[in-house]
PDB file of C-alpha atoms in Angstrom:
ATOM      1  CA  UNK A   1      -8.315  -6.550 -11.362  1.00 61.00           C
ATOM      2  CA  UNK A   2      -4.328  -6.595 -11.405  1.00 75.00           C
ATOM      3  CA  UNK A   3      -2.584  -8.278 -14.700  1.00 75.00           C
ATOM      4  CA  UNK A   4       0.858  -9.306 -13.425  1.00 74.00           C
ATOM      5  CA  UNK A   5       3.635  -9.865 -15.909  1.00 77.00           C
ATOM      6  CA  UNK A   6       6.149 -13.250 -15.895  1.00 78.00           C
ATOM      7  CA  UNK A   7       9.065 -11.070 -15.599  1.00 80.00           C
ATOM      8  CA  UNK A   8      12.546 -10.490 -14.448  1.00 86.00           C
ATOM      9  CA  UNK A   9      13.100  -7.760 -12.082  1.00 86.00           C
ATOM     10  CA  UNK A  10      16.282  -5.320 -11.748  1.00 92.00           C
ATOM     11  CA  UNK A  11      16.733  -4.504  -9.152  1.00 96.00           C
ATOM     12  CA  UNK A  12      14.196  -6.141  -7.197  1.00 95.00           C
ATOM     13  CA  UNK A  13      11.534  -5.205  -5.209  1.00 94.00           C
ATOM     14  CA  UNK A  14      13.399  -5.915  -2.072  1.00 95.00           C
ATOM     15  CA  UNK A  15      16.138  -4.601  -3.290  1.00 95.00           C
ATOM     16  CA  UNK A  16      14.760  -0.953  -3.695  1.00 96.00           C
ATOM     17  CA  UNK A  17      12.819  -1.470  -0.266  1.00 96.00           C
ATOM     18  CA  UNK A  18      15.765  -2.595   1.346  1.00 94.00           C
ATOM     19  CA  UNK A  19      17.731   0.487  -0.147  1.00 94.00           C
ATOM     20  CA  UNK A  20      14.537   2.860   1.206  1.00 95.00           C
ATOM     21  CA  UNK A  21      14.083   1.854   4.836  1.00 95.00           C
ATOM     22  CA  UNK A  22      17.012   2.986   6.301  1.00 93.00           C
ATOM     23  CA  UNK A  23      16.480   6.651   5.584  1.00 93.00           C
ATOM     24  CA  UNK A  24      12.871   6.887   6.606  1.00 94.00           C
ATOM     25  CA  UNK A  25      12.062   7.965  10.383  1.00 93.00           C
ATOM     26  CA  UNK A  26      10.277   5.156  10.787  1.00 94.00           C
ATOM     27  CA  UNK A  27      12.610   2.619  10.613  1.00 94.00           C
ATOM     28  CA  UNK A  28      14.167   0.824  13.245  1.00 88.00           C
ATOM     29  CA  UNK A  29      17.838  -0.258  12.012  1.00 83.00           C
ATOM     30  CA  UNK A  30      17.875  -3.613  13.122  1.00 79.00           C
ATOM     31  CA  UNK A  31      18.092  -6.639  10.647  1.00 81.00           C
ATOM     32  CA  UNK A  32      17.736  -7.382   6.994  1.00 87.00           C
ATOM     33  CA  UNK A  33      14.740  -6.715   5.560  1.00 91.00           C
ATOM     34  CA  UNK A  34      12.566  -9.983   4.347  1.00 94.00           C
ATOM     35  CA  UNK A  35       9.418  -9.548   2.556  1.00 95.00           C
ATOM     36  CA  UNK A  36       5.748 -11.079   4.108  1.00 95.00           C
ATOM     37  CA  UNK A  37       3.089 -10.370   1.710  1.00 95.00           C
ATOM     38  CA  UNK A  38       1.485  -8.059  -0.830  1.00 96.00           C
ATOM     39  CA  UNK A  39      -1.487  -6.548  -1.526  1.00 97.00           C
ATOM     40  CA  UNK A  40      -2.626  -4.713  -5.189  1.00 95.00           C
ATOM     41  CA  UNK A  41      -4.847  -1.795  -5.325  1.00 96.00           C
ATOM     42  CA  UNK A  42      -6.454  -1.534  -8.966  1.00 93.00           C
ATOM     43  CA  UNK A  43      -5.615   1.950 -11.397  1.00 92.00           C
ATOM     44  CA  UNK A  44      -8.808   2.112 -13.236  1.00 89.00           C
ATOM     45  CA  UNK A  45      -6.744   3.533 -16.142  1.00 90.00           C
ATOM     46  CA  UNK A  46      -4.542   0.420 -16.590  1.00 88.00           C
ATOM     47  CA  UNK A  47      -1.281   2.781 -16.110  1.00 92.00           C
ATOM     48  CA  UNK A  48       0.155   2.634 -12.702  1.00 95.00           C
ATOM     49  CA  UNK A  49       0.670  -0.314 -10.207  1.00 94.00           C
ATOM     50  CA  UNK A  50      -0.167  -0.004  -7.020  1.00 96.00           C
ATOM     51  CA  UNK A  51       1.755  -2.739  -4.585  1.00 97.00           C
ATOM     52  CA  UNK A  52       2.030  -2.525  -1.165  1.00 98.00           C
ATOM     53  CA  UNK A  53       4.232  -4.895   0.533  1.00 97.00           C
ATOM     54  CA  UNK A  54       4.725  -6.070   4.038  1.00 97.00           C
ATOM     55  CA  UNK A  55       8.153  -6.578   5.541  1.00 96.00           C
ATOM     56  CA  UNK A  56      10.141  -7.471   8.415  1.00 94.00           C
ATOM     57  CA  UNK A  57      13.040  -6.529  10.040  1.00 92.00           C
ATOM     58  CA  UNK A  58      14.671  -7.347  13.373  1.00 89.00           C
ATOM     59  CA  UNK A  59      11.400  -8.354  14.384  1.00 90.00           C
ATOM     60  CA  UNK A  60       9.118  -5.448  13.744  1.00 93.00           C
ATOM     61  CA  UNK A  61       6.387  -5.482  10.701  1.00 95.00           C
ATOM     62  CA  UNK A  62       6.436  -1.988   8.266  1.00 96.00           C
ATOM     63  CA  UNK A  63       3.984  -1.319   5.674  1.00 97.00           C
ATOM     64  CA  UNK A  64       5.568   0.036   2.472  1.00 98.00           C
ATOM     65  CA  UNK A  65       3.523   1.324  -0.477  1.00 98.00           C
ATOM     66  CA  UNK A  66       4.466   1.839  -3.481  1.00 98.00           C
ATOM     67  CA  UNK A  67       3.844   2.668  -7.611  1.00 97.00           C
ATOM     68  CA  UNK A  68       4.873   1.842 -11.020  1.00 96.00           C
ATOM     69  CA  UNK A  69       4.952   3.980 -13.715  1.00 96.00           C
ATOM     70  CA  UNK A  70       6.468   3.973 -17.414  1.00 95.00           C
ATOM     71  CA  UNK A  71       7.280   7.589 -16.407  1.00 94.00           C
ATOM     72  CA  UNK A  72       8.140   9.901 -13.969  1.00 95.00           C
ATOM     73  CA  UNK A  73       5.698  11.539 -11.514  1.00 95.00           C
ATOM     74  CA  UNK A  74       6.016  15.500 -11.826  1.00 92.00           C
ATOM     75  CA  UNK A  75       6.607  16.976  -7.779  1.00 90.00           C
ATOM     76  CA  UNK A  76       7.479  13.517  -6.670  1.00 92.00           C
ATOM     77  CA  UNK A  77      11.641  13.403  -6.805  1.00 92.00           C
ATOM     78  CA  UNK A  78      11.704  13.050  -3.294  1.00 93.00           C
ATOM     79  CA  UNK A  79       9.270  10.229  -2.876  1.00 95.00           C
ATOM     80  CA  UNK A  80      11.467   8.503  -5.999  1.00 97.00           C
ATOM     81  CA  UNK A  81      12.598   4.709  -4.361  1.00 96.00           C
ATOM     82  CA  UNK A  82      14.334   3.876  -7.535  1.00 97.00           C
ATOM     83  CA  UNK A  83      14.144   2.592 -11.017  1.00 97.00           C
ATOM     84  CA  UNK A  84      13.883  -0.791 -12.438  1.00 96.00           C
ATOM     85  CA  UNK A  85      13.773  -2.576 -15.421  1.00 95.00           C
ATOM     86  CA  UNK A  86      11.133  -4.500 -16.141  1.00 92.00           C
ATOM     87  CA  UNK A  87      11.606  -7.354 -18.830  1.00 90.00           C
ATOM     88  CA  UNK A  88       8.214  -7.214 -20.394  1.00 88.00           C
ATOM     89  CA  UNK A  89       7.444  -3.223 -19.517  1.00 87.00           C
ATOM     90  CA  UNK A  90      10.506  -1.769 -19.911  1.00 89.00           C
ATOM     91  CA  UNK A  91      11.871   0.977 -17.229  1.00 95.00           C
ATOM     92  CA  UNK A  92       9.678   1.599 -14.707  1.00 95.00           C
ATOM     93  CA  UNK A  93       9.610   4.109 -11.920  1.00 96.00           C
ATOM     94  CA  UNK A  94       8.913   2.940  -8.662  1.00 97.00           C
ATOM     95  CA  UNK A  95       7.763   5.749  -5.926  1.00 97.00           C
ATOM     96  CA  UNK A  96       6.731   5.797  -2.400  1.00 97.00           C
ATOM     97  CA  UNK A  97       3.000   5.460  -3.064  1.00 97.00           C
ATOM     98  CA  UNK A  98       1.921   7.752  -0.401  1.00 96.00           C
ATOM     99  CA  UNK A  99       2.982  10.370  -3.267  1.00 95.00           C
ATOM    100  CA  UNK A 100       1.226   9.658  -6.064  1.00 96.00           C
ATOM    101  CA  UNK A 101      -2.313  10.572  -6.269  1.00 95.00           C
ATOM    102  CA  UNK A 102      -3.282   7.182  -8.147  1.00 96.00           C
ATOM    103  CA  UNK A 103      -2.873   5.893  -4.868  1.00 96.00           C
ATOM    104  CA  UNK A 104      -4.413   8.042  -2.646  1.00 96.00           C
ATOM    105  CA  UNK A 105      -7.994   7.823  -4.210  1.00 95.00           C
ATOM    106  CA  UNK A 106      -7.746   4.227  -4.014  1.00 96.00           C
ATOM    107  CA  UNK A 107      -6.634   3.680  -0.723  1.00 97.00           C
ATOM    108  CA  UNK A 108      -9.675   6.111   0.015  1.00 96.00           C
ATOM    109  CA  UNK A 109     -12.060   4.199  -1.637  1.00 96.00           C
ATOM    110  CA  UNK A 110     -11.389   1.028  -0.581  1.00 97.00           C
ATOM    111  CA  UNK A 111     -11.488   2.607   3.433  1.00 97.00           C
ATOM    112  CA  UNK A 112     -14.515   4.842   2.431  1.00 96.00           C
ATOM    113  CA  UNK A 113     -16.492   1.698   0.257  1.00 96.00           C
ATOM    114  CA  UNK A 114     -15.275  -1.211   2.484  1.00 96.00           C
ATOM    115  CA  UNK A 115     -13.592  -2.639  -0.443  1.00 94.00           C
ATOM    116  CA  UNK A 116     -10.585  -5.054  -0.640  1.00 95.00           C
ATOM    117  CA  UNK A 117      -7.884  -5.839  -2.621  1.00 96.00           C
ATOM    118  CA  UNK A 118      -7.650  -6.167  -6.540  1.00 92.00           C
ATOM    119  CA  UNK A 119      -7.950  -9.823  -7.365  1.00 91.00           C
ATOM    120  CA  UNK A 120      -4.633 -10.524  -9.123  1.00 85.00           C
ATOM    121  CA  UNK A 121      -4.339 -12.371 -12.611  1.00 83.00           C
ATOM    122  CA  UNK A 122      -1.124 -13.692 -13.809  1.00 85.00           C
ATOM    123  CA  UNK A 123      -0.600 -13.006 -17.499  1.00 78.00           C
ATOM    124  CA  UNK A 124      -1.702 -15.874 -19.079  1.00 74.00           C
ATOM    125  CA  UNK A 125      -3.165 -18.051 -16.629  1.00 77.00           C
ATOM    126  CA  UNK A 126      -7.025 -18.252 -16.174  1.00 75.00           C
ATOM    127  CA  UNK A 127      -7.599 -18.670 -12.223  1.00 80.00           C
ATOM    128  CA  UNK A 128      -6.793 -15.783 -10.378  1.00 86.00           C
ATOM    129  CA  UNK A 129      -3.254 -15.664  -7.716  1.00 84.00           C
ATOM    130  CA  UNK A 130      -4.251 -15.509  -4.248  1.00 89.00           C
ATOM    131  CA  UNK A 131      -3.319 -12.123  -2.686  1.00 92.00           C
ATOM    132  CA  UNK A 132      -0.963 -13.302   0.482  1.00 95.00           C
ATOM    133  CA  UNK A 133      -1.840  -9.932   2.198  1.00 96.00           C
ATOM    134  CA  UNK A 134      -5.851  -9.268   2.465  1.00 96.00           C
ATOM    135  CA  UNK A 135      -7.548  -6.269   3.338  1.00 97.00           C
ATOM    136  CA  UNK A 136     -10.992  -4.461   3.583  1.00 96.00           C
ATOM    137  CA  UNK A 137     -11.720  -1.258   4.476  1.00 97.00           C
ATOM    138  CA  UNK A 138     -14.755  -0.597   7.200  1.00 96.00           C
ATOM    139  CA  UNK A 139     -16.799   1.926   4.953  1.00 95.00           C
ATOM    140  CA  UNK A 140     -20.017   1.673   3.464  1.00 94.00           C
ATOM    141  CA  UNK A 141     -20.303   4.832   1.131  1.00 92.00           C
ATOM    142  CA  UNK A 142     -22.630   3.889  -2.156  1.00 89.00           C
ATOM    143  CA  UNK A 143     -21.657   6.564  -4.439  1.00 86.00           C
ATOM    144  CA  UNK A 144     -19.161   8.980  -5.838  1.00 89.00           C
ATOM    145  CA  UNK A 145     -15.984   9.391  -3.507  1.00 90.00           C
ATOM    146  CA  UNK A 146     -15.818  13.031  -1.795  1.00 90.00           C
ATOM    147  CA  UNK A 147     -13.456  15.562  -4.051  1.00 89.00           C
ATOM    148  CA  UNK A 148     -10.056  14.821  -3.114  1.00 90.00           C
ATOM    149  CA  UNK A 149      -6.696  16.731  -3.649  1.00 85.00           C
ATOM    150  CA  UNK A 150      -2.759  15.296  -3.130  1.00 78.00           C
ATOM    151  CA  UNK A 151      -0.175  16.951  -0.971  1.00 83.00           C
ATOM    152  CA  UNK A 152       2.949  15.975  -0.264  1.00 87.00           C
ATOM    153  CA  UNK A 153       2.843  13.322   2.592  1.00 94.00           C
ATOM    154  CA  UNK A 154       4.424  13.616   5.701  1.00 94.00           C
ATOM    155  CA  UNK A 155       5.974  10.827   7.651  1.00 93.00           C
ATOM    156  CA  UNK A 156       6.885  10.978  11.686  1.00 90.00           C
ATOM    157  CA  UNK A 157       7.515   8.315  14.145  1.00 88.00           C
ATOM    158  CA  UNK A 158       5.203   5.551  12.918  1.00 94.00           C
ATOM    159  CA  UNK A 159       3.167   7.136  10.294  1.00 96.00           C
ATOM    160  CA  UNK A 160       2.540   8.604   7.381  1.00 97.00           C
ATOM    161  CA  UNK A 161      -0.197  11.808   7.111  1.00 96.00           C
ATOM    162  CA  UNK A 162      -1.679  12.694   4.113  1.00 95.00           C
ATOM    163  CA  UNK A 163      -3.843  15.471   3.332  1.00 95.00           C
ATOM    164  CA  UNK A 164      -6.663  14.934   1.309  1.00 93.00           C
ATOM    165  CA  UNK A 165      -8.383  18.257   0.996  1.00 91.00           C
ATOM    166  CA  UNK A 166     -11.507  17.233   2.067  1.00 89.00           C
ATOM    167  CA  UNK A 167     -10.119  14.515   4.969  1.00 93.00           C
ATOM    168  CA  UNK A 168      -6.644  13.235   6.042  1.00 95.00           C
ATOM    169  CA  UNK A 169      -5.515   9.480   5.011  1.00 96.00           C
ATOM    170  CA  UNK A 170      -2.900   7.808   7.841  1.00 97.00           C
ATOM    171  CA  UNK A 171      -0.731   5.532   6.717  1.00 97.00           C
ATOM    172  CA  UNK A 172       0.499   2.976   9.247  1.00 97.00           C
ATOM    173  CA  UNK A 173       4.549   2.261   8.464  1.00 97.00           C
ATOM    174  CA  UNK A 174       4.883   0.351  12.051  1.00 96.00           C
ATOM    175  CA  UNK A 175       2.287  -2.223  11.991  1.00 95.00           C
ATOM    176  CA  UNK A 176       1.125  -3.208  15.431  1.00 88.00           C
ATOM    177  CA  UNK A 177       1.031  -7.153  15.067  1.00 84.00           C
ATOM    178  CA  UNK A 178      -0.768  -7.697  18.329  1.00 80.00           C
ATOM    179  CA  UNK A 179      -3.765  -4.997  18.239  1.00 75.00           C
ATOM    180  CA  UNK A 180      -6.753  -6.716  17.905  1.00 70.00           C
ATOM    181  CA  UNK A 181      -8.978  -5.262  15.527  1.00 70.00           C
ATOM    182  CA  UNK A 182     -11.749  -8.222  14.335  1.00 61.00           C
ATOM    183  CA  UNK A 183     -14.220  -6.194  15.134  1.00 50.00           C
ATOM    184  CA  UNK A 184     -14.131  -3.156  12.911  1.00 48.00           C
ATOM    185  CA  UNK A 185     -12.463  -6.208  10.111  1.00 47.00           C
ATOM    186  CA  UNK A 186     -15.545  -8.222  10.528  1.00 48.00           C
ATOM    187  CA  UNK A 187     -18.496  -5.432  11.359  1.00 45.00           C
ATOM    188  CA  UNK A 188     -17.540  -3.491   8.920  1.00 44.00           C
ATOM    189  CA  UNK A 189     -20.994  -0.994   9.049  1.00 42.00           C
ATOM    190  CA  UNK A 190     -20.516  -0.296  12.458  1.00 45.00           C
ATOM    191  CA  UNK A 191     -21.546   3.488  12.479  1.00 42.00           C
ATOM    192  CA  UNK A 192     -19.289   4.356  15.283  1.00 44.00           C
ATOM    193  CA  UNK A 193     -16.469   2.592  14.404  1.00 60.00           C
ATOM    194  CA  UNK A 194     -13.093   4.339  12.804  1.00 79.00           C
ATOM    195  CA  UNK A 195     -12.912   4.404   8.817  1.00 96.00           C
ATOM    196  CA  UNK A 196      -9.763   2.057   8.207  1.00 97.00           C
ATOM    197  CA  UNK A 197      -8.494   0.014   6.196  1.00 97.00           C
ATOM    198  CA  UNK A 198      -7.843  -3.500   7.984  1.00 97.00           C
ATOM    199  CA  UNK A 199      -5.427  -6.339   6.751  1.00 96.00           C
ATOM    200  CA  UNK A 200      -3.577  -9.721   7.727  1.00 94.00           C
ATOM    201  CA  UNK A 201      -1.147 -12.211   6.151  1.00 95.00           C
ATOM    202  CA  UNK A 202      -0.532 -16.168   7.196  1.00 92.00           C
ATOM    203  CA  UNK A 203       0.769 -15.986  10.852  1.00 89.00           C
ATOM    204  CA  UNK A 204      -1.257 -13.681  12.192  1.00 89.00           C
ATOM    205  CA  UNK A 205      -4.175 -13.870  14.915  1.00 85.00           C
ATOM    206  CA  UNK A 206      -6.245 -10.957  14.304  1.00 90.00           C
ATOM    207  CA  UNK A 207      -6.206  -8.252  11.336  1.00 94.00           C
ATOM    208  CA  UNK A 208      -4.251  -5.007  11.673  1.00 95.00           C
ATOM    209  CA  UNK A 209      -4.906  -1.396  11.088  1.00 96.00           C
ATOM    210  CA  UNK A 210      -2.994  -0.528   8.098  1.00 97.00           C
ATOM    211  CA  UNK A 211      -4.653   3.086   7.057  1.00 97.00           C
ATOM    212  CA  UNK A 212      -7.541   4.964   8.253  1.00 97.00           C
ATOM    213  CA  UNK A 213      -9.169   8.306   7.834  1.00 96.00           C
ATOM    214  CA  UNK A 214      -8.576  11.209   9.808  1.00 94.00           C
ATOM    215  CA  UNK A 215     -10.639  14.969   9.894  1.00 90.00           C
ATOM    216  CA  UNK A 216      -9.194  17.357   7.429  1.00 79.00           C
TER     217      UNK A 216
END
């Protein structure tokens, strides 16, 4: 479960995205950047958010991940997007999530378990906020998660690759609108079928691959 704060943002999320994509490899300079949806992983300890937003520009879709913390993440400078204040938090860090180990096992688990999303409570309001990205991973694991470790990620062309220890997690940054992948999304204990992490937003026909799990 996510607890999200009625709060005033500076900069804001955009903003910081906006000031991130041109840099990255993956990025295709064309357009301003508009946001699509969201999606929340859960930190078990309460002390990070995990958000990972889904934008556009100049007609392509790019998956951006990232996490808030009250503090900064030792090893992580260059994965650092920006800083913000946060009216009811206070400063917060905000960091390429692909970096910060908080992430990683959850994006793992929810591939590995075939979980979804967090289901995402505004502060103060008793029915939950509907998540306008959904995903679910194609897993079926009933048990503890295999030992992982965090390395610094490494983004090329499309992707981002980062190794786990024990497997490698890739991170789609160009989402391919148009693949059609209902069938892993939907048959989610096909045996044969690749571990991933499937998702979709209003607009689209069938889910896309936003993550899956590679050999170590």
């Amino acid at each position: 479960m996510a607890i999200i704060h009625k709060a005033t943002l500076s900069p804001s999320k955009l903003e910081l995205i906006a000031g991130y994509l041109p840099a990255q490899p993956w990025f295709i300079k064309e357009g301003a950047a508009e946001l699509v949806g969201a999606y929340r992983f859960d930190d078990p300890a309460g002390e990070v958010g995990l958000e990972t937003h889904v934008v556009t520009s100049g007609g392509h879709f790019y998956q951006v991940p990232l996490s808030y913390r009250g503090y900064e993440l030792a090893g992580a400078g260059d994965w650092l997007i920006g800083t913000m204040d946060h009216s009811v938090l206070g400063k917060r860090w905000v960091y390429d999530a692909c970096a910060d180990p908080v992430y990683i096992k959850a994006l793992a688990a929810a591939i590995l378990t075939g979980q979804g999303e967090a289901v995402q409570y505004v502060d103060g309001e008793p029915e939950p906020r509907p998540s306008t990205v959904t995903v679910k991973g194609t897993g079926t694991l009933d048990g503890d998660l295999p030992p992982l470790s965090a390395s610094a990620p490494v983004s090329g062309q499309d992707v981002t690759i980062i190794d786990a220890g024990t497997f490698r997690l890739k991170v789609a940054r160009v989402l391919d609108a148009t693949a059609d992948v209902t069938a892993n999304f939907a048959a989610a204990s096909e045996p044969q079928g690749e571990l991933a992490l499937n998702g979709r937003w209003a607009g689209l026909d069938n889910p896309v691959e936003l993550a899956s799990i590679l050999p170590a």
